Amino acid sequence: MATYRAIAAVSDAIAHLLQSQYAPQDFDGIPLQFHVYLARDFTNSPMDFGVSVFLYRIYANGTFRTPPGRLGPDGRRQRHMLPLDLPFLLTAWARDASLQHAIAGGMMRVLE
């Protein structure tokens, strides 16, 4: 069962997945960055080339709900799971639109 650190782990996992599938030759050898962003990063220090991963909302999934506290084999109640929806904003950063579009396409290919 996941802990309270699961949300941060998902954010980091998305950035690491994109980084692991990044091939510089696909983007004219330009080194791309892959970072989890805070809201202030969009204005204070946006990157020149890469992908930002921004979690902009967290809410409980209304469709998949688990019964509260199942009984474990030892007779004790287990903590129930809280299924969450985590919508992310992934932004492609580059100095020109065609490279931004190429980065976005590569990002979508990896996520698919």
CSV table of C-alpha atoms in Angstrom, one decimal:
chain,number,residue,atom,x,y,z
A,1,MET,CA,0.0,0.0,0.0
A,2,ALA,CA,1.3,3.5,-0.8
A,3,THR,CA,2.1,6.0,1.8
A,4,TYR,CA,1.8,9.8,2.0
A,5,ARG,CA,4.9,10.0,-0.2
A,6,ALA,CA,3.1,8.4,-3.2
A,7,ILE,CA,2.1,11.7,-4.8
A,8,ALA,CA,5.7,13.0,-4.9
A,9,ALA,CA,6.8,9.6,-6.2
A,10,VAL,CA,4.4,9.8,-9.1
A,11,SER,CA,5.6,13.3,-10.0
A,12,ASP,CA,9.3,12.2,-9.9
A,13,ALA,CA,8.5,9.0,-11.8
A,14,ILE,CA,7.0,10.9,-14.7
A,15,ALA,CA,10.1,13.2,-14.9
A,16,HIS,CA,12.4,10.2,-14.7
A,17,LEU,CA,10.5,8.2,-17.3
A,18,LEU,CA,10.7,11.1,-19.8
A,19,GLN,CA,14.4,11.5,-18.9
A,20,SER,CA,15.2,7.8,-19.4
A,21,GLN,CA,13.6,7.7,-22.9
A,22,TYR,CA,15.2,11.0,-24.0
A,23,ALA,CA,17.5,10.6,-27.0
A,24,PRO,CA,19.5,13.9,-27.8
A,25,GLN,CA,19.8,13.0,-31.5
A,26,ASP,CA,16.0,13.3,-31.8
A,27,PHE,CA,16.3,16.9,-30.8
A,28,ASP,CA,19.3,18.1,-32.9
A,29,GLY,CA,21.6,17.3,-29.9
A,30,ILE,CA,20.0,19.9,-27.7
A,31,PRO,CA,20.3,18.9,-24.0
A,32,LEU,CA,16.8,18.8,-22.5
A,33,GLN,CA,15.9,19.1,-18.8
A,34,PHE,CA,13.1,17.3,-17.1
A,35,HIS,CA,12.0,18.8,-13.8
A,36,VAL,CA,9.0,18.7,-11.4
A,37,TYR,CA,7.9,22.3,-11.2
A,38,LEU,CA,6.4,24.5,-8.5
A,39,ALA,CA,4.0,27.3,-9.5
A,40,ARG,CA,6.7,29.9,-8.9
A,41,ASP,CA,9.1,28.1,-11.3
A,42,PHE,CA,6.9,29.2,-14.3
A,43,THR,CA,7.8,32.9,-13.7
A,44,ASN,CA,11.0,32.9,-11.6
A,45,SER,CA,13.2,30.4,-13.4
A,46,PRO,CA,11.6,28.7,-16.4
A,47,MET,CA,14.0,26.3,-18.3
A,48,ASP,CA,15.3,27.0,-21.8
A,49,PHE,CA,14.8,23.5,-23.2
A,50,GLY,CA,13.0,20.6,-21.7
A,51,VAL,CA,9.8,19.4,-20.0
A,52,SER,CA,8.3,20.6,-16.8
A,53,VAL,CA,5.9,18.3,-14.8
A,54,PHE,CA,3.4,20.3,-12.7
A,55,LEU,CA,0.8,18.7,-10.5
A,56,TYR,CA,-2.0,21.2,-10.6
A,57,ARG,CA,-4.8,19.4,-8.8
A,58,ILE,CA,-5.4,16.5,-6.4
A,59,TYR,CA,-8.8,14.9,-5.7
A,60,ALA,CA,-10.3,11.7,-4.7
A,61,ASN,CA,-11.5,9.4,-7.5
A,62,GLY,CA,-15.2,9.2,-7.3
A,63,THR,CA,-15.6,6.0,-9.4
A,64,PHE,CA,-13.1,3.6,-7.8
A,65,ARG,CA,-13.7,3.5,-4.1
A,66,THR,CA,-12.7,0.8,-1.7
A,67,PRO,CA,-14.7,-0.4,1.3
A,68,PRO,CA,-13.5,1.2,4.5
A,69,GLY,CA,-11.0,-0.9,6.5
A,70,ARG,CA,-11.1,-4.5,5.3
A,71,LEU,CA,-10.3,-7.2,7.8
A,72,GLY,CA,-6.8,-8.6,7.6
A,73,PRO,CA,-5.9,-12.3,8.2
A,74,ASP,CA,-5.1,-11.5,11.8
A,75,GLY,CA,-8.5,-9.9,12.4
A,76,ARG,CA,-7.3,-6.3,12.6
A,77,ARG,CA,-8.8,-3.7,10.3
A,78,GLN,CA,-6.5,-2.6,7.5
A,79,ARG,CA,-6.3,1.1,6.5
A,80,HIS,CA,-8.5,1.7,3.5
A,81,MET,CA,-7.0,2.9,0.2
A,82,LEU,CA,-7.8,6.4,-1.0
A,83,PRO,CA,-7.7,6.3,-4.9
A,84,LEU,CA,-6.7,9.7,-6.2
A,85,ASP,CA,-6.7,11.5,-9.5
A,86,LEU,CA,-3.6,13.5,-10.2
A,87,PRO,CA,-3.9,15.8,-13.2
A,88,PHE,CA,-0.5,17.0,-14.4
A,89,LEU,CA,0.4,19.8,-16.7
A,90,LEU,CA,3.4,18.8,-18.8
A,91,THR,CA,4.9,21.8,-20.6
A,92,ALA,CA,7.4,21.6,-23.5
A,93,TRP,CA,10.0,24.4,-23.3
A,94,ALA,CA,12.1,25.6,-26.2
A,95,ARG,CA,13.1,28.9,-27.8
A,96,ASP,CA,11.1,28.2,-31.0
A,97,ALA,CA,7.7,26.7,-31.7
A,98,SER,CA,8.8,23.9,-33.9
A,99,LEU,CA,11.2,22.5,-31.3
A,100,GLN,CA,8.5,22.9,-28.6
A,101,HIS,CA,6.2,20.8,-30.8
A,102,ALA,CA,8.9,18.2,-31.4
A,103,ILE,CA,9.5,18.0,-27.6
A,104,ALA,CA,5.7,17.7,-27.0
A,105,GLY,CA,5.5,14.9,-29.6
A,106,GLY,CA,8.3,13.0,-28.1
A,107,MET,CA,6.9,13.4,-24.7
A,108,MET,CA,3.5,12.1,-25.8
A,109,ARG,CA,5.1,9.1,-27.6
A,110,VAL,CA,6.8,8.1,-24.4
A,111,LEU,CA,3.7,8.5,-22.3
A,112,GLU,CA,1.6,6.5,-24.7
